[in-house]
Structures are given as structure tokens and as C-alpha cells.
């Protein structure tokens, strides 16, 4: 049985997820507040084995270095956003609108995702492309749920006015890779409440 728990982190209220089985744990999008994430990991009693990134905007990667160094685990990211980790303009931390924030520079990820099924720490998931919010955005499909990053939200979709954003591409991504999943499948977004695929098919105003 695989479990998922969410922690809301930072000023952007970003959802970091801990996905774990009986022994091991995956950290998904550690946005900030690394100490609090580490405390939650300790509470689970599981061993972290990897950090997975749906995309590389600052609010999803702020605690990567702290947790990577703490647990000595590899980071996985889309090849299309590998260089964004170390570029404050691409990861948005260096924008004028974020001038109260230090430039965020994260060391390169150890692995670049292929669009395939992975098995890490006894947990199996499929990586699918869901660009449109950003060019390298991906989603992680587990047997019992899907983690969708900032592609799809409860009653909404991700912003498309940022660097490499594309509304038509995002709508296509969601319809092709998410709305073809089982209707009852829970979907865990990068911000806000969880939803289900069927609920969004039926009620999301961008598709109705």
C-alpha cells in the first residue's frame, strides 16, 4: 500500500507531498520549510530515497538542496528544466516581483526523467508530460492517485502567462494525459485541495 501526505509550504502555499510505502519515501516538490518537511519525514519512520520534481518554479524547489544534502538522495527532473534549477530567471526567484527573495540556485539534478514507468524504493509510477504551465512540467501516475503539479487544480488550471507557458498546450496535456485516467482517481495538485479526475472532467470551467 502506498500512502500520500501533503504539506503546505511557504508564502506561495505550495503542496509538498510525501509518498511512502512500508519502508521507503519519495519527496515530491519540496517547496520550502525544509526543517518542517524533515520533521514530517521523521514522523513517518520511512527512509527517503529520492526527490521528484513536477517542475522547477521556485515555490516547488526551495528546500531541494537542504533535503538532498540531509538525506543524500538523488533529484529527478525533466531534462527540459534541468538548467532552470540554477537559473533564477527561469525558476522565477530572480524576477523583480520577487525582489524580497534571494536568488534560488539549486545544483543540477542527478537524473533527468524519461517518459516511462519507474520503480523507486518499491514504489511504481509513470511519468507523463503535462507541459503548458511550464515546458518541462510532468505528472506522476501511481496506482491509487496522480500528482499533477501546477497543471491541473480543483476547479482551475495552472497559469500560462509565465516563461514557456502555453494555454493550448496545457489544455491538450490535461485532456490527453490526465482526463484519460480513471474518473475516480484522486489528483493531488501543486496548490490547493485535492480533487478527482472525474470531478474536473465534469465541473472544471476550462473544459465545460
mmCIF file of C-alpha atoms in Angstrom:
data_model
loop_
_atom_site.group_PDB
_atom_site.id
_atom_site.type_symbol
_atom_site.label_atom_id
_atom_site.label_comp_id
_atom_site.label_asym_id
_atom_site.label_seq_id
_atom_site.Cartn_x
_atom_site.Cartn_y
_atom_site.Cartn_z
ATOM 1 C CA UNK A 1 0.000 0.000 0.000
ATOM 2 C CA UNK A 2 1.330 3.433 -0.957
ATOM 3 C CA UNK A 3 0.353 6.451 1.112
ATOM 4 C CA UNK A 4 0.463 10.154 0.243
ATOM 5 C CA UNK A 5 0.545 13.093 2.629
ATOM 6 C CA UNK A 6 0.657 16.786 1.740
ATOM 7 C CA UNK A 7 2.364 19.684 3.496
ATOM 8 C CA UNK A 8 1.545 23.264 2.555
ATOM 9 C CA UNK A 9 4.833 25.176 2.415
ATOM 10 C CA UNK A 10 5.956 28.761 2.074
ATOM 11 C CA UNK A 11 4.340 32.045 1.152
ATOM 12 C CA UNK A 12 3.060 30.563 -2.119
ATOM 13 C CA UNK A 13 1.165 27.860 -0.191
ATOM 14 C CA UNK A 14 2.751 25.130 -2.287
ATOM 15 C CA UNK A 15 1.946 21.463 -1.702
ATOM 16 C CA UNK A 16 4.924 19.250 -0.955
ATOM 17 C CA UNK A 17 3.974 15.584 -0.956
ATOM 18 C CA UNK A 18 5.438 12.627 0.921
ATOM 19 C CA UNK A 19 4.704 9.368 -0.873
ATOM 20 C CA UNK A 20 5.682 6.244 1.017
ATOM 21 C CA UNK A 21 5.280 2.507 1.423
ATOM 22 C CA UNK A 22 6.175 0.290 4.367
ATOM 23 C CA UNK A 23 9.858 1.205 4.268
ATOM 24 C CA UNK A 24 10.727 3.992 1.836
ATOM 25 C CA UNK A 25 9.602 7.514 0.999
ATOM 26 C CA UNK A 26 9.613 9.824 -2.017
ATOM 27 C CA UNK A 27 9.702 13.609 -1.546
ATOM 28 C CA UNK A 28 7.726 15.417 -4.252
ATOM 29 C CA UNK A 29 8.228 19.164 -4.822
ATOM 30 C CA UNK A 30 9.831 20.311 -1.552
ATOM 31 C CA UNK A 31 8.984 23.986 -1.959
ATOM 32 C CA UNK A 32 10.374 25.455 1.275
ATOM 33 C CA UNK A 33 10.417 24.914 5.035
ATOM 34 C CA UNK A 34 12.894 22.061 4.817
ATOM 35 C CA UNK A 35 13.059 21.610 8.589
ATOM 36 C CA UNK A 36 9.305 21.072 8.796
ATOM 37 C CA UNK A 37 9.371 18.620 5.896
ATOM 38 C CA UNK A 38 12.199 16.735 7.624
ATOM 39 C CA UNK A 39 10.190 16.573 10.848
ATOM 40 C CA UNK A 40 7.236 15.090 8.979
ATOM 41 C CA UNK A 41 9.507 12.552 7.299
ATOM 42 C CA UNK A 42 10.886 11.570 10.703
ATOM 43 C CA UNK A 43 7.344 11.115 11.989
ATOM 44 C CA UNK A 44 6.573 8.625 9.211
ATOM 45 C CA UNK A 45 9.562 6.494 10.168
ATOM 46 C CA UNK A 46 10.323 5.878 6.489
ATOM 47 C CA UNK A 47 13.614 6.272 4.659
ATOM 48 C CA UNK A 48 13.756 8.949 1.915
ATOM 49 C CA UNK A 49 15.063 7.512 -1.341
ATOM 50 C CA UNK A 50 14.522 10.300 -3.925
ATOM 51 C CA UNK A 51 13.256 13.816 -4.598
ATOM 52 C CA UNK A 52 10.863 14.097 -7.558
ATOM 53 C CA UNK A 53 10.083 17.447 -9.192
ATOM 54 C CA UNK A 54 6.966 18.101 -11.255
ATOM 55 C CA UNK A 55 8.605 21.324 -12.479
ATOM 56 C CA UNK A 56 11.213 23.819 -11.288
ATOM 57 C CA UNK A 57 9.470 27.051 -10.318
ATOM 58 C CA UNK A 58 10.957 28.481 -7.113
ATOM 59 C CA UNK A 59 7.972 27.569 -4.954
ATOM 60 C CA UNK A 60 8.485 23.866 -5.750
ATOM 61 C CA UNK A 61 12.274 23.618 -5.307
ATOM 62 C CA UNK A 62 13.214 25.879 -2.386
ATOM 63 C CA UNK A 63 14.066 23.039 0.009
ATOM 64 C CA UNK A 64 15.690 20.700 -2.521
ATOM 65 C CA UNK A 65 19.292 21.396 -1.533
ATOM 66 C CA UNK A 66 18.650 21.133 2.192
ATOM 67 C CA UNK A 67 16.853 17.800 1.894
ATOM 68 C CA UNK A 68 19.173 16.369 -0.750
ATOM 69 C CA UNK A 69 22.160 17.084 1.484
ATOM 70 C CA UNK A 70 20.404 15.867 4.618
ATOM 71 C CA UNK A 71 19.329 12.507 3.204
ATOM 72 C CA UNK A 72 21.952 12.020 0.463
ATOM 73 C CA UNK A 73 19.251 11.221 -2.088
ATOM 74 C CA UNK A 74 19.107 11.937 -5.845
ATOM 75 C CA UNK A 75 16.881 14.506 -7.513
ATOM 76 C CA UNK A 76 14.802 13.731 -10.625
ATOM 77 C CA UNK A 77 13.648 16.465 -13.032
ATOM 78 C CA UNK A 78 12.574 16.909 -16.646
ATOM 79 C CA UNK A 79 15.513 17.410 -18.991
ATOM 80 C CA UNK A 80 13.673 20.437 -20.356
ATOM 81 C CA UNK A 81 14.020 22.212 -17.000
ATOM 82 C CA UNK A 82 17.338 20.861 -15.738
ATOM 83 C CA UNK A 83 19.068 24.202 -16.286
ATOM 84 C CA UNK A 84 16.225 26.102 -14.643
ATOM 85 C CA UNK A 85 17.323 24.766 -11.261
ATOM 86 C CA UNK A 86 20.383 27.006 -11.384
ATOM 87 C CA UNK A 87 18.831 29.946 -13.237
ATOM 88 C CA UNK A 88 16.904 32.403 -11.015
ATOM 89 C CA UNK A 89 15.183 33.973 -14.019
ATOM 90 C CA UNK A 90 13.850 30.662 -15.318
ATOM 91 C CA UNK A 91 12.870 29.374 -11.867
ATOM 92 C CA UNK A 92 11.254 32.780 -11.206
ATOM 93 C CA UNK A 93 13.072 33.523 -7.940
ATOM 94 C CA UNK A 94 15.054 36.269 -9.681
ATOM 95 C CA UNK A 95 12.083 38.188 -11.066
ATOM 96 C CA UNK A 96 11.601 41.803 -9.993
ATOM 97 C CA UNK A 97 8.274 40.842 -8.435
ATOM 98 C CA UNK A 98 10.202 38.562 -6.062
ATOM 99 C CA UNK A 99 12.867 41.108 -5.089
ATOM 100 C CA UNK A 100 12.457 40.295 -1.395
ATOM 101 C CA UNK A 101 13.505 36.725 -2.164
ATOM 102 C CA UNK A 102 17.134 35.621 -2.573
ATOM 103 C CA UNK A 103 18.026 34.185 -5.952
ATOM 104 C CA UNK A 104 17.475 30.452 -5.801
ATOM 105 C CA UNK A 105 20.287 28.342 -7.235
ATOM 106 C CA UNK A 106 19.900 24.577 -6.986
ATOM 107 C CA UNK A 107 22.606 22.183 -8.126
ATOM 108 C CA UNK A 108 21.803 20.034 -11.177
ATOM 109 C CA UNK A 109 19.517 17.058 -10.681
ATOM 110 C CA UNK A 110 21.203 13.678 -10.699
ATOM 111 C CA UNK A 111 18.608 12.198 -13.063
ATOM 112 C CA UNK A 112 16.505 13.511 -15.932
ATOM 113 C CA UNK A 113 13.109 11.879 -16.322
ATOM 114 C CA UNK A 114 12.283 9.653 -19.228
ATOM 115 C CA UNK A 115 8.602 9.351 -20.061
ATOM 116 C CA UNK A 116 8.185 5.838 -18.758
ATOM 117 C CA UNK A 117 7.362 3.776 -15.682
ATOM 118 C CA UNK A 118 9.737 3.986 -12.744
ATOM 119 C CA UNK A 119 10.219 1.787 -9.699
ATOM 120 C CA UNK A 120 11.995 3.543 -6.847
ATOM 121 C CA UNK A 121 12.115 2.149 -3.332
ATOM 122 C CA UNK A 122 9.456 -0.409 -4.159
ATOM 123 C CA UNK A 123 7.048 2.259 -5.463
ATOM 124 C CA UNK A 124 5.964 2.229 -9.099
ATOM 125 C CA UNK A 125 4.731 5.263 -11.018
ATOM 126 C CA UNK A 126 4.552 6.519 -14.589
ATOM 127 C CA UNK A 127 5.935 9.887 -15.673
ATOM 128 C CA UNK A 128 3.791 11.655 -18.270
ATOM 129 C CA UNK A 129 4.336 15.061 -19.910
ATOM 130 C CA UNK A 130 1.900 17.784 -18.857
ATOM 131 C CA UNK A 131 3.504 20.985 -20.232
ATOM 132 C CA UNK A 132 1.690 24.268 -20.613
ATOM 133 C CA UNK A 133 2.305 25.790 -17.192
ATOM 134 C CA UNK A 134 5.994 25.295 -17.965
ATOM 135 C CA UNK A 135 7.698 23.432 -20.789
ATOM 136 C CA UNK A 136 9.036 20.603 -18.629
ATOM 137 C CA UNK A 137 6.074 20.024 -16.353
ATOM 138 C CA UNK A 138 5.349 16.361 -15.690
ATOM 139 C CA UNK A 139 2.801 14.376 -13.669
ATOM 140 C CA UNK A 140 3.313 11.173 -11.703
ATOM 141 C CA UNK A 141 0.687 8.445 -12.085
ATOM 142 C CA UNK A 142 0.629 5.940 -9.225
ATOM 143 C CA UNK A 143 -1.869 3.088 -8.995
ATOM 144 C CA UNK A 144 -4.118 4.877 -6.498
ATOM 145 C CA UNK A 145 -3.586 8.579 -7.296
ATOM 146 C CA UNK A 146 -1.848 11.062 -9.574
ATOM 147 C CA UNK A 147 0.370 14.011 -8.622
ATOM 148 C CA UNK A 148 -0.253 16.748 -11.192
ATOM 149 C CA UNK A 149 1.947 19.657 -10.114
ATOM 150 C CA UNK A 150 0.649 23.005 -11.384
ATOM 151 C CA UNK A 151 -1.035 21.569 -14.476
ATOM 152 C CA UNK A 152 -4.484 20.953 -13.002
ATOM 153 C CA UNK A 153 -6.180 22.383 -9.909
ATOM 154 C CA UNK A 154 -9.544 21.820 -8.302
ATOM 155 C CA UNK A 155 -11.775 23.973 -10.483
ATOM 156 C CA UNK A 156 -8.909 25.543 -12.412
ATOM 157 C CA UNK A 157 -5.658 25.017 -14.317
ATOM 158 C CA UNK A 158 -2.119 26.311 -13.964
ATOM 159 C CA UNK A 159 -1.008 29.768 -15.018
ATOM 160 C CA UNK A 160 0.136 30.034 -18.611
ATOM 161 C CA UNK A 161 1.480 33.597 -18.593
ATOM 162 C CA UNK A 162 4.940 32.655 -17.272
ATOM 163 C CA UNK A 163 8.087 31.714 -19.206
ATOM 164 C CA UNK A 164 7.281 28.901 -21.716
ATOM 165 C CA UNK A 165 3.626 28.861 -20.628
ATOM 166 C CA UNK A 166 1.102 27.950 -23.330
ATOM 167 C CA UNK A 167 -2.642 27.715 -22.733
ATOM 168 C CA UNK A 168 -3.492 25.467 -25.674
ATOM 169 C CA UNK A 169 -0.611 23.153 -24.821
ATOM 170 C CA UNK A 170 -1.795 22.897 -21.212
ATOM 171 C CA UNK A 171 -5.391 22.116 -22.211
ATOM 172 C CA UNK A 172 -4.099 19.440 -24.587
ATOM 173 C CA UNK A 173 -1.842 17.973 -21.874
ATOM 174 C CA UNK A 174 -4.681 17.696 -19.387
ATOM 175 C CA UNK A 175 -7.151 16.184 -21.857
ATOM 176 C CA UNK A 176 -4.600 13.734 -23.265
ATOM 177 C CA UNK A 177 -2.714 12.543 -20.189
ATOM 178 C CA UNK A 178 -4.954 13.277 -17.192
ATOM 179 C CA UNK A 179 -8.574 13.158 -18.344
ATOM 180 C CA UNK A 180 -7.969 9.694 -19.829
ATOM 181 C CA UNK A 181 -7.237 8.310 -16.347
ATOM 182 C CA UNK A 182 -9.937 6.564 -14.261
ATOM 183 C CA UNK A 183 -12.585 9.037 -13.139
ATOM 184 C CA UNK A 184 -12.334 8.029 -9.501
ATOM 185 C CA UNK A 185 -8.561 8.584 -9.360
ATOM 186 C CA UNK A 186 -7.585 11.255 -6.797
ATOM 187 C CA UNK A 187 -5.469 14.093 -8.213
ATOM 188 C CA UNK A 188 -3.039 15.980 -5.989
ATOM 189 C CA UNK A 189 -2.116 19.455 -7.287
ATOM 190 C CA UNK A 190 0.749 21.807 -6.501
ATOM 191 C CA UNK A 191 -1.579 24.257 -4.742
ATOM 192 C CA UNK A 192 -4.977 23.947 -3.117
ATOM 193 C CA UNK A 193 -7.173 20.960 -2.365
ATOM 194 C CA UNK A 194 -7.034 17.503 -3.862
ATOM 195 C CA UNK A 195 -9.711 16.572 -6.367
ATOM 196 C CA UNK A 196 -10.581 13.648 -8.634
ATOM 197 C CA UNK A 197 -10.226 13.242 -12.369
ATOM 198 C CA UNK A 198 -13.976 12.774 -12.781
ATOM 199 C CA UNK A 199 -14.819 15.876 -10.753
ATOM 200 C CA UNK A 200 -12.617 18.002 -13.007
ATOM 201 C CA UNK A 201 -13.957 16.440 -16.204
ATOM 202 C CA UNK A 202 -17.485 17.277 -15.063
ATOM 203 C CA UNK A 203 -17.028 20.678 -13.422
ATOM 204 C CA UNK A 204 -13.760 22.362 -14.375
ATOM 205 C CA UNK A 205 -14.773 25.589 -16.170
ATOM 206 C CA UNK A 206 -11.851 25.377 -18.595
ATOM 207 C CA UNK A 207 -13.377 22.235 -20.087
ATOM 208 C CA UNK A 208 -17.111 22.873 -19.734
#
